CSV table of C-alpha atoms in Angstrom, one decimal:
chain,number,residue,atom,x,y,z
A,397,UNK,CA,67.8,6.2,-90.4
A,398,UNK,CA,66.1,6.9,-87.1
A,399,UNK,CA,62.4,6.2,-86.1
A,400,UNK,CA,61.5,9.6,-85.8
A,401,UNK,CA,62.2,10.3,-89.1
A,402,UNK,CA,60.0,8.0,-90.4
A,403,UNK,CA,57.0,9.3,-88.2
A,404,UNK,CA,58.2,12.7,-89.6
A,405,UNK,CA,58.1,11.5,-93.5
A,406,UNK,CA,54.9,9.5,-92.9
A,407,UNK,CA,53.2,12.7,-91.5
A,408,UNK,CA,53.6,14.5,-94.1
A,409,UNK,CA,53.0,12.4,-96.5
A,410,UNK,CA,49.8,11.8,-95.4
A,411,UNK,CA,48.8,15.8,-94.6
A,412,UNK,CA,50.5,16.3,-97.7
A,413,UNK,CA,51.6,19.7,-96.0
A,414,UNK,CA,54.6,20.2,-93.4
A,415,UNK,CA,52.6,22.7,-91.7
A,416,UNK,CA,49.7,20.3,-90.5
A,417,UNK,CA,52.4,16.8,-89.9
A,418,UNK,CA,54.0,19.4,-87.5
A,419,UNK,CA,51.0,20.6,-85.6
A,420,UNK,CA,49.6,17.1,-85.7
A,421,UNK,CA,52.5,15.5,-84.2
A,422,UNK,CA,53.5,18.7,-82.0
A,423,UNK,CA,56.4,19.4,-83.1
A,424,UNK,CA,58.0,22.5,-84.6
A,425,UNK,CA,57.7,22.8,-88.6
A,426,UNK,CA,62.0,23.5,-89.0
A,427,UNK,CA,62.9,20.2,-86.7
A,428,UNK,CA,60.6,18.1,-88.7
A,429,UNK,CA,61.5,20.0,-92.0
A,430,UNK,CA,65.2,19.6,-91.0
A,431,UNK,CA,64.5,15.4,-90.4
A,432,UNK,CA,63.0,15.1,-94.0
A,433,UNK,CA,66.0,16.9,-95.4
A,434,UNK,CA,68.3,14.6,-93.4
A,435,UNK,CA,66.6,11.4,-94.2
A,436,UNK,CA,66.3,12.4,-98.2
A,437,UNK,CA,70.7,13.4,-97.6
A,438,UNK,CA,70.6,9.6,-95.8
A,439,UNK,CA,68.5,7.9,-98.8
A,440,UNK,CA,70.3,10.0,-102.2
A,441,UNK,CA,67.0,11.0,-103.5
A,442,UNK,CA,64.0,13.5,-102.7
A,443,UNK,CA,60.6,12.2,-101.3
A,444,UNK,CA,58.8,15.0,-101.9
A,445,UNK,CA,57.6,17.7,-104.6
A,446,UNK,CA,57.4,20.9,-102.7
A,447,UNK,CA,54.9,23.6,-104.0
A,448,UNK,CA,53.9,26.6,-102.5
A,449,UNK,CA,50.2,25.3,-101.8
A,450,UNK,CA,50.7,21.8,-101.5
A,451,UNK,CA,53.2,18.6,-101.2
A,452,UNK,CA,53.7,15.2,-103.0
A,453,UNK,CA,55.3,12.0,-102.9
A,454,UNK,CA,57.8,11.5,-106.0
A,455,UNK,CA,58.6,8.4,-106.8
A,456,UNK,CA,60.8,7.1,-104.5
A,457,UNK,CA,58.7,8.5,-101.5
A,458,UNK,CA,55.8,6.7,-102.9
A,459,UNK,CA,58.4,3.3,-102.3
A,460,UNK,CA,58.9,4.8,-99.1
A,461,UNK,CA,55.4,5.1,-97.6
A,462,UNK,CA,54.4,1.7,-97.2
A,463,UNK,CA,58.1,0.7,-95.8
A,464,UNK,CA,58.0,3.2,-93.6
A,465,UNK,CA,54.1,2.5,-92.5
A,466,UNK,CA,55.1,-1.1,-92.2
A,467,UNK,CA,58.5,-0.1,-89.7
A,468,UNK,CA,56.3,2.0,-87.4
A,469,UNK,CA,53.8,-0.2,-86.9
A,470,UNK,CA,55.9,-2.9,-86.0
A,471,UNK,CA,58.0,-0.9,-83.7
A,472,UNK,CA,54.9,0.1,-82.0
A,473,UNK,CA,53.8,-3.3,-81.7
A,474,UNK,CA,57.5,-4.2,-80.1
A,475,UNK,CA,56.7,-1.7,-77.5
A,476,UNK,CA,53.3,-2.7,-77.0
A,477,UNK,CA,54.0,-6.5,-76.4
A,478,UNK,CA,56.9,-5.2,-73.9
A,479,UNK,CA,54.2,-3.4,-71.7
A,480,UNK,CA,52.2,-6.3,-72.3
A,481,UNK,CA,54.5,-8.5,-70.5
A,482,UNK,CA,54.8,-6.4,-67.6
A,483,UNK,CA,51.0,-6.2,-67.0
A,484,UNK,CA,50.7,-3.4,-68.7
A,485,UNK,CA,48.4,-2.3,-71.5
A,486,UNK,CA,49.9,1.2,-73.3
A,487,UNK,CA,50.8,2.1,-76.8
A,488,UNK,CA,47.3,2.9,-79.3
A,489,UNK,CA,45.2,1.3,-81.1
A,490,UNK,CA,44.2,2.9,-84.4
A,491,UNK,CA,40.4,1.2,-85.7
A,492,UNK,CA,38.8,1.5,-88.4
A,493,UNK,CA,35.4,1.4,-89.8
A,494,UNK,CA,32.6,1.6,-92.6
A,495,UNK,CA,29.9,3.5,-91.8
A,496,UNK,CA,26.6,1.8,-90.5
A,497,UNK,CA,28.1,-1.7,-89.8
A,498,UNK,CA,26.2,-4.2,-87.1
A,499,UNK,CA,28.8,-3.7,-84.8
A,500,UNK,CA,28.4,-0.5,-82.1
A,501,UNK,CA,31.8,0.9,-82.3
A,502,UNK,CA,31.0,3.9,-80.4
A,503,UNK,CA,30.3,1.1,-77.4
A,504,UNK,CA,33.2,-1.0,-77.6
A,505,UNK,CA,36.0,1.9,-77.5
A,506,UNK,CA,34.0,3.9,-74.7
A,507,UNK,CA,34.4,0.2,-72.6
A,508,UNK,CA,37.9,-0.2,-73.7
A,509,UNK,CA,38.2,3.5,-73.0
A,510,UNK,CA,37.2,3.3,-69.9
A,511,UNK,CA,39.4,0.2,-68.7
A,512,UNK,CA,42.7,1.6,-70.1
A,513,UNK,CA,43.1,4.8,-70.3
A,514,UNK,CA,46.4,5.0,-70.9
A,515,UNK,CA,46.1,3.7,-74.7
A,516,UNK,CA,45.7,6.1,-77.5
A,517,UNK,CA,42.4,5.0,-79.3
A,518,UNK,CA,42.0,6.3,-83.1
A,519,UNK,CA,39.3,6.2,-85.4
A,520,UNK,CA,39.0,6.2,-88.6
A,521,UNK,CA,35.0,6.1,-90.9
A,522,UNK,CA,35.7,5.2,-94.6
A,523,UNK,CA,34.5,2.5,-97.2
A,524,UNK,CA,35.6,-1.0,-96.5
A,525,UNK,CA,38.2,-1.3,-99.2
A,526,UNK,CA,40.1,1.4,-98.1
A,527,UNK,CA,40.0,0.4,-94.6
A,528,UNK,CA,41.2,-3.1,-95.4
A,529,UNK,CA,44.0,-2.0,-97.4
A,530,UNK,CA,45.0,0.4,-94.2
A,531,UNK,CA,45.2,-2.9,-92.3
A,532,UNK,CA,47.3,-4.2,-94.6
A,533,UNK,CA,49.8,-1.3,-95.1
A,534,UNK,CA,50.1,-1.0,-91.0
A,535,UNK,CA,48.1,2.3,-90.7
A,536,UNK,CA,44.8,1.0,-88.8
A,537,UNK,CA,45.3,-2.5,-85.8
A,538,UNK,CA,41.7,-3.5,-87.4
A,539,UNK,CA,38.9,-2.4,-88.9
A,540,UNK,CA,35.1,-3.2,-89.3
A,541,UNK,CA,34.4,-3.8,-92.8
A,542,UNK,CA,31.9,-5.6,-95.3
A,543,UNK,CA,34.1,-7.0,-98.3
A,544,UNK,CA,32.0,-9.3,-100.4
A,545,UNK,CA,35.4,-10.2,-102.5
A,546,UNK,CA,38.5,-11.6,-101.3
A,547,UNK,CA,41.0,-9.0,-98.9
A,548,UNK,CA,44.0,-7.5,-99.7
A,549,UNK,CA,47.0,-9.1,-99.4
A,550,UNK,CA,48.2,-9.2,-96.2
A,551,UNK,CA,44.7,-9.4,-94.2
A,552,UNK,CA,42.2,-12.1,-92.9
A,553,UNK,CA,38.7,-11.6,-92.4
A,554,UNK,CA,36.9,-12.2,-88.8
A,555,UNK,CA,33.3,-13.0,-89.5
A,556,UNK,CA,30.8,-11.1,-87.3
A,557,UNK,CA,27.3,-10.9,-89.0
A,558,UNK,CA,25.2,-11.5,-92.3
A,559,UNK,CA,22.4,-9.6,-93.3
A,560,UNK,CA,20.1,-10.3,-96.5
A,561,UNK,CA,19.9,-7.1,-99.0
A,562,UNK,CA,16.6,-5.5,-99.5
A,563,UNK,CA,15.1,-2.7,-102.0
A,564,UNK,CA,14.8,0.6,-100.6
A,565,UNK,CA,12.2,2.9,-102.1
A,566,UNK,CA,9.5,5.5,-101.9
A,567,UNK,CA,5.9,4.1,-100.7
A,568,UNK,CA,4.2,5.3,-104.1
A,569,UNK,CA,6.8,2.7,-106.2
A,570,UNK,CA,5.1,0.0,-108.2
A,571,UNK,CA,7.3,-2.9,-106.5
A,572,UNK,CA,6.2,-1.0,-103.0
A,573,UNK,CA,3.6,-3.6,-102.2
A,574,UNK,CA,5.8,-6.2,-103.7
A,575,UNK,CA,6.8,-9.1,-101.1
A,576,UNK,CA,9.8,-10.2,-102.5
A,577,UNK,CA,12.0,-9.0,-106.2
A,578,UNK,CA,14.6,-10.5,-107.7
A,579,UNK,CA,18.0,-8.5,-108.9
A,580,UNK,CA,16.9,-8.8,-112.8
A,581,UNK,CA,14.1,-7.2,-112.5
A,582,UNK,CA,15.6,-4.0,-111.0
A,583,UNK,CA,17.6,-3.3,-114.1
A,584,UNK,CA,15.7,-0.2,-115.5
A,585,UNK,CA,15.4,2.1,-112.1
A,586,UNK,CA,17.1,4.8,-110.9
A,587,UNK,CA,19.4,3.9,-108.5
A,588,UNK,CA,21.0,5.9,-105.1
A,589,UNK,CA,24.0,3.7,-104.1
A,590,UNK,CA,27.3,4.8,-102.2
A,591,UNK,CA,30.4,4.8,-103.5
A,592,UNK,CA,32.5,2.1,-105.1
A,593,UNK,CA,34.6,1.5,-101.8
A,594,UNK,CA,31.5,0.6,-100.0
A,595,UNK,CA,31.3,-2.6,-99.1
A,596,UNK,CA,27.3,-2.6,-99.5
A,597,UNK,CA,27.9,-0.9,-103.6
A,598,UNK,CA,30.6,-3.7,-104.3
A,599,UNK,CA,27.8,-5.9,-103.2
A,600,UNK,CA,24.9,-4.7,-104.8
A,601,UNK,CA,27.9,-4.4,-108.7
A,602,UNK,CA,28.5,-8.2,-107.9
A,603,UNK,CA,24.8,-9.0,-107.6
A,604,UNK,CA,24.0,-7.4,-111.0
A,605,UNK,CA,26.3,-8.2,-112.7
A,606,UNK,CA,26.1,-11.8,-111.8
A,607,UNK,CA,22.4,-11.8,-112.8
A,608,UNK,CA,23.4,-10.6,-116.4
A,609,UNK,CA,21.5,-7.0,-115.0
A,610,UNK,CA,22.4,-3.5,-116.5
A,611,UNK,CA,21.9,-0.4,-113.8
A,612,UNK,CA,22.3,3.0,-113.8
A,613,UNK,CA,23.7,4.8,-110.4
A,614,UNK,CA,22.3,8.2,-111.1
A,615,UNK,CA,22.7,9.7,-107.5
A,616,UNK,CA,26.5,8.6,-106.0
A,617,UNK,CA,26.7,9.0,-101.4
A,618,UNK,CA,29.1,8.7,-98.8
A,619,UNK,CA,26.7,8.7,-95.8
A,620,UNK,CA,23.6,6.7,-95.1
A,621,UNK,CA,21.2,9.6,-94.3
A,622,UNK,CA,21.9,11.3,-97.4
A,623,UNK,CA,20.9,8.2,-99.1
A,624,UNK,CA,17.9,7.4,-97.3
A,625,UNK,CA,17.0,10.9,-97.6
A,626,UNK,CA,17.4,11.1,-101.7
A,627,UNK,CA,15.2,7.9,-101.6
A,628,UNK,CA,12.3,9.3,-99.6
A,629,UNK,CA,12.1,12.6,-102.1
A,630,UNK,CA,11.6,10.1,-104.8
A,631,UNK,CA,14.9,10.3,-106.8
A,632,UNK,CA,15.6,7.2,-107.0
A,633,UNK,CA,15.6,3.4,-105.4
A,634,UNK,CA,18.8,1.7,-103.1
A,635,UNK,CA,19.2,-1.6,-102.4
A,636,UNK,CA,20.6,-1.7,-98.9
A,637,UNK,CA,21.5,-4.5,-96.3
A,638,UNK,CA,18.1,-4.8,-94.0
A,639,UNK,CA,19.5,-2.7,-90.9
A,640,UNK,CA,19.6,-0.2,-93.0
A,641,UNK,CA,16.2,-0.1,-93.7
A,642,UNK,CA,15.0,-0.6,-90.2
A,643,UNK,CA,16.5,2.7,-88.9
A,644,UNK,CA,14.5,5.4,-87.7
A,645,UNK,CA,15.0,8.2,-90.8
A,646,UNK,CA,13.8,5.3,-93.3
A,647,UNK,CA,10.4,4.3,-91.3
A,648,UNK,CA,8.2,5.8,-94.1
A,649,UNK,CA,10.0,4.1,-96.9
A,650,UNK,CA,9.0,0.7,-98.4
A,651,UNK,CA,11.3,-2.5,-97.7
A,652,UNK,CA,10.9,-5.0,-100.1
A,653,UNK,CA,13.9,-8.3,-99.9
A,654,UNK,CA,15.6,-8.7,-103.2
A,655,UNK,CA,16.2,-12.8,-104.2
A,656,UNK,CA,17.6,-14.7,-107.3
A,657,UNK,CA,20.5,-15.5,-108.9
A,658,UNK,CA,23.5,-13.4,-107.8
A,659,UNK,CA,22.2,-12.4,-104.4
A,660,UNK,CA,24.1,-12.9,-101.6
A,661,UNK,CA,24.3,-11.7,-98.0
A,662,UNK,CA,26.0,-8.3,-96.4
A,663,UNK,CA,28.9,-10.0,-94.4
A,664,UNK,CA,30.2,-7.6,-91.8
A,665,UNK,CA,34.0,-8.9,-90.6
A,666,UNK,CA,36.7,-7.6,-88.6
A,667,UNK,CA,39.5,-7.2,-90.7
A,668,UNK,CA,43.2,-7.8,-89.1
A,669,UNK,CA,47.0,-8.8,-90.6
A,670,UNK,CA,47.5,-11.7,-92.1
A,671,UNK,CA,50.8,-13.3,-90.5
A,672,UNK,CA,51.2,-11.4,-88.0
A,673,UNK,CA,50.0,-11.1,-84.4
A,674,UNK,CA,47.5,-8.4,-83.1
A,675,UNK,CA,48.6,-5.7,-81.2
A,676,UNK,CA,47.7,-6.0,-77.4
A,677,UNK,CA,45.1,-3.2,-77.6
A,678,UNK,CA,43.8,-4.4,-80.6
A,679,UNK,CA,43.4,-8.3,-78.5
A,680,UNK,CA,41.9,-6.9,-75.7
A,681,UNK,CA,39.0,-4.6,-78.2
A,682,UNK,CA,38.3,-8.2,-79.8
A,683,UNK,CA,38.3,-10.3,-76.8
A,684,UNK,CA,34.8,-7.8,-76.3
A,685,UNK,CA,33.5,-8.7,-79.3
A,686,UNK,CA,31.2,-11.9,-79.9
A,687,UNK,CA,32.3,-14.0,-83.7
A,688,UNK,CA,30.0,-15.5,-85.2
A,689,UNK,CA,29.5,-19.5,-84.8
A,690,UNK,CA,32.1,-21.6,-86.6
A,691,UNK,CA,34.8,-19.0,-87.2
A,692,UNK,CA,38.5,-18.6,-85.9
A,693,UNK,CA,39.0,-15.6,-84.3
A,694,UNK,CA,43.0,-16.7,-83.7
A,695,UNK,CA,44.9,-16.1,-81.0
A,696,UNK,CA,43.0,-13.3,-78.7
A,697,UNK,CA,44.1,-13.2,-75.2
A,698,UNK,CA,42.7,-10.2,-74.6
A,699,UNK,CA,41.1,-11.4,-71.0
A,700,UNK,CA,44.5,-11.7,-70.0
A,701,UNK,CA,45.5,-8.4,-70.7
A,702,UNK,CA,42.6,-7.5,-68.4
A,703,UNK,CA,43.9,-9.4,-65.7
A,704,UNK,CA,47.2,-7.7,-65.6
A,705,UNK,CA,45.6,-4.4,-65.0
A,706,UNK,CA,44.5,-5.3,-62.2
């Protein structure tokens, strides 16, 4: 079983189409066909059911996927510490993050963009539960999430930043003028939430249901304009972590905090492996970043890194 067959199998699996793993990983479609075929001869079973539209993992591909994520990652990382040794910072570094988090992502890969080159940098925008369990499997180095449970197995949580959770809603509402409101009393509304992998929705589900509290999610996002923007027409209320509230597209709109039993604050943490080291890319991204007081970042040399590039 060779290395490149596994970036061949995991390529597909994830395209779910042999067409698009080849053109993503530049390769012809009958050489990575022909490794696929080779590696299910190699294993005695088939990882994929072929269709004329689409592809899917059977069983034992499934049983595969995570192995294989797993291998690749951790061959990368061999290379990576290599080059590291040498003074040398190559490899990528795949990142992950929720939408909207207190952390300017956009900033801190244009700087580590600009001081090495040389590294791949991937990015990848989905809810925090997804993102965590990427982490976990080997597919992202990090990821900014907001998890108000406990991670996956196989990942730690780096705190950054805590926000308090406040109502959302249209000027004209009755609780508008309102200067605080607890969680119970938001049971009959209309609500505008995100979905389910959000860290933010997990939040706000705890909350309620904490506070003995029925809701109704009427109107389900995955973007925060959207939601601000379904608010401000009136369809319903959001309760949001304050940033949110104090962006530009939701001036007009009423911010009122939410208090009581069940609340609690919108934690935003950097999500890495549990047990196993960074990558050197993935030190050197949080060596920029700034935890928040009395937490453990580990082991980040990433200013030494720096110094080898020199």
């Amino acid at each position: 079983m060779e290395l490149r067959q596994l970036e061949y199998f995991v390529a597909v699996a994830e395209e779910r189409h042999f067409t698009k793993a080849a053109r993503r990983l530049l390769v012809s479609q009958s050489g990575l066909s022909a490794a696929v075929r080779a590696l299910e001869r190699e294993l005695g079973s088939p990882l994929f059911v072929r269709t004329t539209r689409s592809v899917e993992l059977t069983g034992a591909g499934r049983a595969l996927l995570g192995e294989a994520t797993r291998t690749l990652a951790g061959a990368r990382a061999a290379k990576e510490a290599v080059a590291a040794v040498q003074g040398l910072l190559r490899g990528s570094l795949a990142v992950g993050t929720e939408q909207c988090v207190t952390v300017d992502v956009g900033a801190l890969l244009a700087r580590f963009r600009a001081r090495h080159g040389g590294v791949e940098v991937r990015l990848r925008q989905a809810g925090s539960a997804v993102l965590a369990q990427d982490v976990a499997d080997g597919r992202l180095d990090l990821a900014f999430v907001s998890l108000p449970g406990p991670p996956p197995d196989g990942v730690r949580l780096l705190p950054l930043t805590a926000e308090p959770m406040v109502l959302l809603c249209d000027p004209g509402h009755p609780l508008a003028g309102a200067a605080r409101v607890e969680w119970a009393a938001l049971a009959g509304e209309t609500f505008v939430d995100w979905h389910q992998d959000w860290g933010a929705r997990q939040l706000t589900d705890r909350a309620f249901a904490a506070c003995g509290a029925a809701r109704r999610v009427a109107l389900e996002v995955y973007d925060v304009h959207t939601l601000i923007d379904l608010v401000r027409h009136g369809l319903g209320v959001a309760v949001v972590p304050r940033p949110i509230s104090r962006k530009e597209q939701a001036a007009t709109l009423a911010a009122v905090p939410v208090t009581g039993p069940g609340g609690a604050a919108w934690e935003v943490s950097v999500a890495l492996p549990r047990g196993a080291r960074p990558s050197p890319a993935a030190r050197e991204l949080l060596s920029y970043l700034e935890p928040a007081p009395g937490t453990d970042p580990g082991p980040v040399p990433g200013q030494a890194t720096e110094e080898g590039n020199r």
